[in-house]
Structure formats: structure tokens, C-alpha cells
Amino acid sequence: MNGVPRSQQSKDAKKSAPLTRDAEATRSSILDSAEDEFAANGLLGARTEAIAAKTGVTKAMIYYYFQSKEQLYEAVLERAFLRRLQIAQSINLAAMSPDQALERCLRELLIDVSKNKNLSAIFFYEAVQNKGKYYNKFGAMSLYGVLAGILEQGVAKGNFRQLDPMHTAVNIVGASVFYFCTRENIKHLWAGKNLLSSDMVEWHIKEAIELIMNGVRASDG
Amino acid sequence: MNGVPRSQQSKDAKKSAPLTRDAEATRSSILDSAEDEFAANGLLGARTEAIAAKTGVTKAMIYYYFQSKEQLYEAVLERAFLRRLQIAQSINLAAMSPDQALERCLRELLIDVSKNKNLSAIFFYEAVQNKGKYYNKFGAMSLYGVLAGILEQGVAKGNFRQLDPMHTAVNIVGASVFYFCTRENIKHLWAGKNLLSSDMVEWHIKEAIELIMNGVRASDG
DNA sequence: GTCTATAACCTGATAGAC
DNA sequence: GTCTATCAGGTTATAGAC
């Protein structure tokens, strides 16, 4: 993540101890590098050599800590999965109207996706390349359950129109993350602009929220 | 595509000619198999051996017809690209109101995506794995230009609310295709159901269209 | 805990017979 | 046009020194 090879680090090296022997730090560094690599290339395409190089350790370390590429991948996926779920769960939804809750949830999701481009790519690869094999180990309800819950309440209270909560939750996430996932294909649509600049990201967030909020609201709102 | 190894075919084999020597048919068969393989694994992950096996020919044939895996990939991408664009262009948009045009366009897109699951996966891989390198060779405006045009007209005529046509076009496609792309991850949300059954697909199409049409329409419609 | 070296395997691509 | 064989390069994973 920081690009500094561990072999060149000197951080609090106790006297003449061999350069940086910090198991927890190494493990965590490997996870960071692995997340980048898996996001770019998927489980199959990821190269352990590349992960080792980014971390600044040798390939052997990968296997020392994670036994296999597959187990490293599972560790990355679990960490990513829990991180995104926690964002949704950290919001006190009960205290808000369905309208407020949905908009708040959406904004948090969009900000998270814009900051953490890796997750969307990893989840996509997981779905297409691995057919959800690992995703479904954690599965449960994840973000979709939270969104569907809000939508269901909104329909019951009359804030939202008649809609299917689960289908709509999935379509909402699609409208939110597609821009980031497919950005390298669609960059020519905004020639000269950087799609990840804060201007463009804020614009996308605004447009996505407006599309979705108008899309679910009851017409007599 | 049909699973019958060419070596076992006997279709109109002229007398004692060596089993099926039909350049155009072989070329086309390879393209079909390649599309499946690239959709499942991307350019990097696709195996020429797998494409050859699916087609029922040997690996050497791939190189005889397409010189390299990369050129085969480009051929697949170009065919897929043109196919999708033609669907959008085959509609006589000028004759419809923005409302009708958008709904018609959406329905065609959703039906195409549901029938041709390969395209969405290929385009995704292309964006994430190849960073749009090949996509942008054809690029131009594609489907997004058509959608953005409809949206722009709708805003001008007052049918649609104030919105940015291009951002909204991208978000609309996202809401439409995400369900199919990520189906292997989200299948547990509808336990026991097949997400590609006609019931579920029709349900998704209905929900997606309602979300989007309500999302863009002016509130005083 | 970290490194070097290498085993065992897989894959894209080509040569050459038919 | 199609097949069989094979090479050259690259990848995961492990053994063993430090």
C-alpha cells in the first residue's frame, strides 16, 4: 500500500535485529497488497509474485502466513465484506424516516465505493469468475438486507411507491457502483475529465441519489 | 455453442472429403466458443485449449484463424459491441415521445442482456482487467449516446426532471445489468429460485423499468 | 520470520505431417 | 484446413539455509 519495501524499512528496528520482524504488520501489509492485486486481476489472474513485490517481501512469506493463494483470497474477501457491512450497520436507521434512512445509506455506500474502488471489483470478479463460491461463505444478508429493510418500511408507511424491496435494493446498488466498475470503458464519454476526480465523483453521487430517490418515492409525496 | 465436436460432425460431408472443412463455419464456431470462454474468464484467464475443446477443434486452429489469443479476443469484442449497438439503433426513436422512447430502449436492453449474458461479463472484464484498452478501439458513443440523447430531449420537453443525461444514462445501464452480472453473488437473496428463470427475469425487468422511469420523470408529469 | 533456489506444472504459440 | 508433437516461458508452491 505504501510502496516501501519492508527490506528498506528501519522503523524502530531494535538494535541489530534483522530488518523489521513484525508478524502482525507483515500479515496486514500482505492483505493490503493482495486486495489491490485481486481487485485488478481476480483470484485466477492475481500473481503471488506481484503481491509479494508490492508488499516488499518474498513469495515465500505469502505461503508462510496464508498457506495458499486461495486462503489469502478468502482472508481478503472476508475483510472487505465485513468492512462494507459495518458501514451500513453503523447508521442508526431506527431514528430516521425511510426517506432519510435511504438517502443516508446511499450516500455512505457511494462515498465508500468511491474511496475504496477495490471492493466493487473484487465482488464482481467473485461473482463472474468464481460464481460466488467464496462470497456465499459469508453471504448472509449483507448490504442488500439493510437496503431492502428500509425500502420495505418505506412502502408500508406510504413514503415509497409499490415496489419489490429486494429487487429494488439490487438495482439501487447497481446504479450506484456501475460508474466505478466500468469507468475504464466509459471514460471517453467525458473526454479530458478524470472520472475519479472529486468533482466527477460528487457529480455522480448527486445524480445517482437523485435518480434513486425519485425512483422509489411515492408520487403523492 | 452446440457441444458437438466438429470431428464427429457429418453435416453435408461431400463424399469422402475429410471431416467438415468449412472455413467460415469453423471461424464462426470458434468465435462462439471464445465468447463463452472470455465471458467466463476474461482475456487473461481464458484458455485457448478450452476454446478449442468447446469448438471441437484443436488449439492450432485458433491460431490458424486468429493468429493470437489477443486478436481472437478483439474479434469477439467487436462482434459483441456491434450487436448491442444495433439493437438500440434499430428503434425508430424520432417517432416516439421521450417517455416511450426511453421505456422501449430499456426494455430492449434488458431483454438483450437477459438473453445474452456474455456481453455484460465481457464488457466488465474489459473495463476492470484490460482497463478499456480494446473497448475504446470501438468506443465512439455506443448505447450511452442513444440513452443520453433521449434523456436530453426529455429534459428539454419537460417530460423528465432536471438531470445530467450522460451520468443518468450510465446509472440507468448499471441498474439494468447489475442483477445479471452479480447474480452468482446474490442468488442466496432468493433462496431456491433460479435468477435466470423467465419469472425472475421478467420481475427484474419490471422493477428496473419502474425504478428508472419514476427516477427520471418530472414530478408534475 | 525471512530469504534463495528449485521442483512440478501449466499455457500460449509454432513446426511440420497429412 | 486440420491434426500431433513440442518448445519456451511463466506460475504456484515447497525445501532448506540463515
Short mmCIF file of N, CA, C and O in Angstrom, two decimals, chain A residues 113-155:
data_model
loop_
_atom_site.label_atom_id
_atom_site.label_comp_id
_atom_site.label_asym_id
_atom_site.label_seq_id
_atom_site.Cartn_x
_atom_site.Cartn_y
_atom_site.Cartn_z
N VAL A 113 -17.64 3.40 -1.82
CA VAL A 113 -17.24 2.84 -3.12
C VAL A 113 -16.23 3.75 -3.81
O VAL A 113 -15.29 3.28 -4.45
N SER A 114 -16.44 5.05 -3.69
CA SER A 114 -15.53 5.99 -4.37
C SER A 114 -14.15 5.98 -3.72
O SER A 114 -13.14 6.16 -4.39
N LYS A 115 -14.11 5.76 -2.42
CA LYS A 115 -12.82 5.72 -1.72
C LYS A 115 -12.14 4.38 -1.91
O LYS A 115 -10.93 4.28 -2.00
N ASN A 116 -12.96 3.36 -1.89
CA ASN A 116 -12.42 2.01 -1.87
C ASN A 116 -12.80 1.27 -3.15
O ASN A 116 -13.63 0.35 -3.12
N LYS A 117 -12.16 1.65 -4.25
CA LYS A 117 -12.51 1.08 -5.55
C LYS A 117 -12.33 -0.43 -5.59
O LYS A 117 -12.94 -1.12 -6.41
N ASN A 118 -11.47 -0.94 -4.71
CA ASN A 118 -11.17 -2.38 -4.75
C ASN A 118 -12.38 -3.27 -4.53
O ASN A 118 -12.54 -4.28 -5.19
N LEU A 119 -13.22 -2.89 -3.58
CA LEU A 119 -14.30 -3.79 -3.18
C LEU A 119 -15.23 -4.15 -4.33
O LEU A 119 -15.54 -5.33 -4.54
N SER A 120 -15.67 -3.17 -5.08
CA SER A 120 -16.60 -3.45 -6.17
C SER A 120 -15.98 -4.40 -7.17
O SER A 120 -16.63 -5.34 -7.64
N ALA A 121 -14.73 -4.16 -7.50
CA ALA A 121 -14.05 -5.01 -8.48
C ALA A 121 -13.92 -6.43 -7.94
O ALA A 121 -14.16 -7.41 -8.65
N ILE A 122 -13.55 -6.56 -6.68
CA ILE A 122 -13.39 -7.89 -6.09
C ILE A 122 -14.71 -8.65 -6.09
O ILE A 122 -14.76 -9.83 -6.45
N PHE A 123 -15.77 -7.95 -5.73
CA PHE A 123 -17.08 -8.61 -5.69
C PHE A 123 -17.52 -9.02 -7.09
O PHE A 123 -18.15 -10.05 -7.27
N PHE A 124 -17.21 -8.18 -8.04
CA PHE A 124 -17.59 -8.53 -9.41
C PHE A 124 -16.83 -9.77 -9.88
O PHE A 124 -17.42 -10.74 -10.37
N TYR A 125 -15.52 -9.75 -9.73
CA TYR A 125 -14.72 -10.91 -10.10
C TYR A 125 -15.26 -12.16 -9.39
O TYR A 125 -15.36 -13.24 -9.99
N GLU A 126 -15.56 -11.99 -8.12
CA GLU A 126 -16.06 -13.12 -7.33
C GLU A 126 -17.33 -13.70 -7.96
O GLU A 126 -17.47 -14.92 -8.07
N ALA A 127 -18.22 -12.81 -8.40
CA ALA A 127 -19.48 -13.28 -8.99
C ALA A 127 -19.24 -13.98 -10.33
O ALA A 127 -19.73 -15.09 -10.56
N VAL A 128 -18.48 -13.33 -11.20
CA VAL A 128 -18.35 -13.84 -12.57
C VAL A 128 -17.34 -14.98 -12.67
O VAL A 128 -17.62 -16.01 -13.27
N GLN A 129 -16.18 -14.78 -12.06
CA GLN A 129 -15.11 -15.75 -12.24
C GLN A 129 -15.26 -16.95 -11.30
O GLN A 129 -15.04 -18.09 -11.71
N ASN A 130 -15.64 -16.66 -10.06
CA ASN A 130 -15.73 -17.76 -9.08
C ASN A 130 -17.17 -18.20 -8.83
O ASN A 130 -17.42 -19.04 -7.98
N LYS A 131 -18.10 -17.57 -9.54
CA LYS A 131 -19.52 -17.89 -9.39
C LYS A 131 -19.99 -17.83 -7.93
O LYS A 131 -20.80 -18.64 -7.48
N GLY A 132 -19.44 -16.87 -7.20
CA GLY A 132 -19.90 -16.63 -5.83
C GLY A 132 -19.48 -17.67 -4.81
O GLY A 132 -19.96 -17.66 -3.68
N LYS A 133 -18.56 -18.54 -5.20
CA LYS A 133 -18.13 -19.64 -4.32
C LYS A 133 -17.70 -19.17 -2.94
O LYS A 133 -18.09 -19.76 -1.93
N TYR A 134 -16.87 -18.12 -2.90
CA TYR A 134 -16.36 -17.64 -1.62
C TYR A 134 -17.29 -16.62 -0.99
O TYR A 134 -17.47 -16.59 0.22
N TYR A 135 -17.88 -15.78 -1.85
CA TYR A 135 -18.82 -14.76 -1.37
C TYR A 135 -19.92 -15.39 -0.52
O TYR A 135 -20.27 -14.90 0.54
N ASN A 136 -20.41 -16.51 -1.00
CA ASN A 136 -21.54 -17.13 -0.32
C ASN A 136 -21.15 -17.84 0.97
O ASN A 136 -22.00 -18.35 1.69
N LYS A 137 -19.84 -17.86 1.27
CA LYS A 137 -19.43 -18.39 2.57
C LYS A 137 -19.76 -17.39 3.68
O LYS A 137 -19.98 -17.76 4.82
N PHE A 138 -19.73 -16.11 3.32
CA PHE A 138 -20.08 -15.07 4.29
C PHE A 138 -21.52 -14.62 4.07
O PHE A 138 -22.26 -14.40 4.99
N GLY A 139 -21.87 -14.51 2.82
CA GLY A 139 -23.20 -14.18 2.34
C GLY A 139 -24.13 -13.55 3.34
O GLY A 139 -24.16 -12.36 3.50
N ALA A 140 -24.91 -14.35 4.01
CA ALA A 140 -25.96 -13.83 4.87
C ALA A 140 -26.69 -12.74 4.12
O ALA A 140 -26.94 -12.87 2.92
N MET A 141 -27.01 -11.65 4.75
CA MET A 141 -27.80 -10.63 4.06
C MET A 141 -26.96 -9.48 3.53
O MET A 141 -27.31 -8.85 2.55
N SER A 142 -25.89 -9.17 4.21
CA SER A 142 -25.02 -8.09 3.76
C SER A 142 -25.77 -6.78 3.61
O SER A 142 -26.77 -6.53 4.27
N LEU A 143 -25.29 -5.98 2.69
CA LEU A 143 -25.85 -4.64 2.47
C LEU A 143 -27.28 -4.70 1.93
O LEU A 143 -28.11 -3.86 2.25
N TYR A 144 -27.55 -5.71 1.11
CA TYR A 144 -28.87 -5.79 0.48
C TYR A 144 -29.98 -5.91 1.52
O TYR A 144 -31.06 -5.34 1.35
N GLY A 145 -29.71 -6.64 2.58
CA GLY A 145 -30.71 -6.79 3.62
C GLY A 145 -31.05 -5.47 4.27
O GLY A 145 -32.23 -5.17 4.52
N VAL A 146 -30.04 -4.66 4.52
CA VAL A 146 -30.26 -3.35 5.13
C VAL A 146 -31.12 -2.48 4.21
O VAL A 146 -32.12 -1.89 4.64
N LEU A 147 -30.72 -2.41 2.94
CA LEU A 147 -31.46 -1.59 1.99
C LEU A 147 -32.90 -2.08 1.81
O LEU A 147 -33.84 -1.28 1.83
N ALA A 148 -33.03 -3.38 1.67
CA ALA A 148 -34.38 -3.93 1.48
C ALA A 148 -35.26 -3.64 2.69
O ALA A 148 -36.46 -3.37 2.55
N GLY A 149 -34.66 -3.66 3.88
CA GLY A 149 -35.41 -3.36 5.09
C GLY A 149 -35.95 -1.93 5.08
O GLY A 149 -37.13 -1.68 5.39
N ILE A 150 -35.09 -1.02 4.70
CA ILE A 150 -35.51 0.39 4.62
C ILE A 150 -36.64 0.55 3.60
O ILE A 150 -37.64 1.22 3.85
N LEU A 151 -36.45 -0.08 2.45
CA LEU A 151 -37.45 0.04 1.38
C LEU A 151 -38.80 -0.53 1.83
O LEU A 151 -39.86 0.06 1.57
N GLU A 152 -38.74 -1.66 2.49
CA GLU A 152 -39.97 -2.32 2.95
C GLU A 152 -40.75 -1.40 3.90
O GLU A 152 -41.98 -1.24 3.77
N GLN A 153 -40.02 -0.82 4.84
CA GLN A 153 -40.65 0.11 5.78
C GLN A 153 -41.27 1.30 5.05
O GLN A 153 -42.37 1.75 5.37
N GLY A 154 -40.51 1.82 4.09
CA GLY A 154 -40.99 2.99 3.35
C GLY A 154 -42.27 2.70 2.58
O GLY A 154 -43.14 3.56 2.47
N VAL A 155 -42.35 1.50 2.05
CA VAL A 155 -43.57 1.11 1.33
C VAL A 155 -44.74 1.00 2.31
O VAL A 155 -45.83 1.52 2.06
#
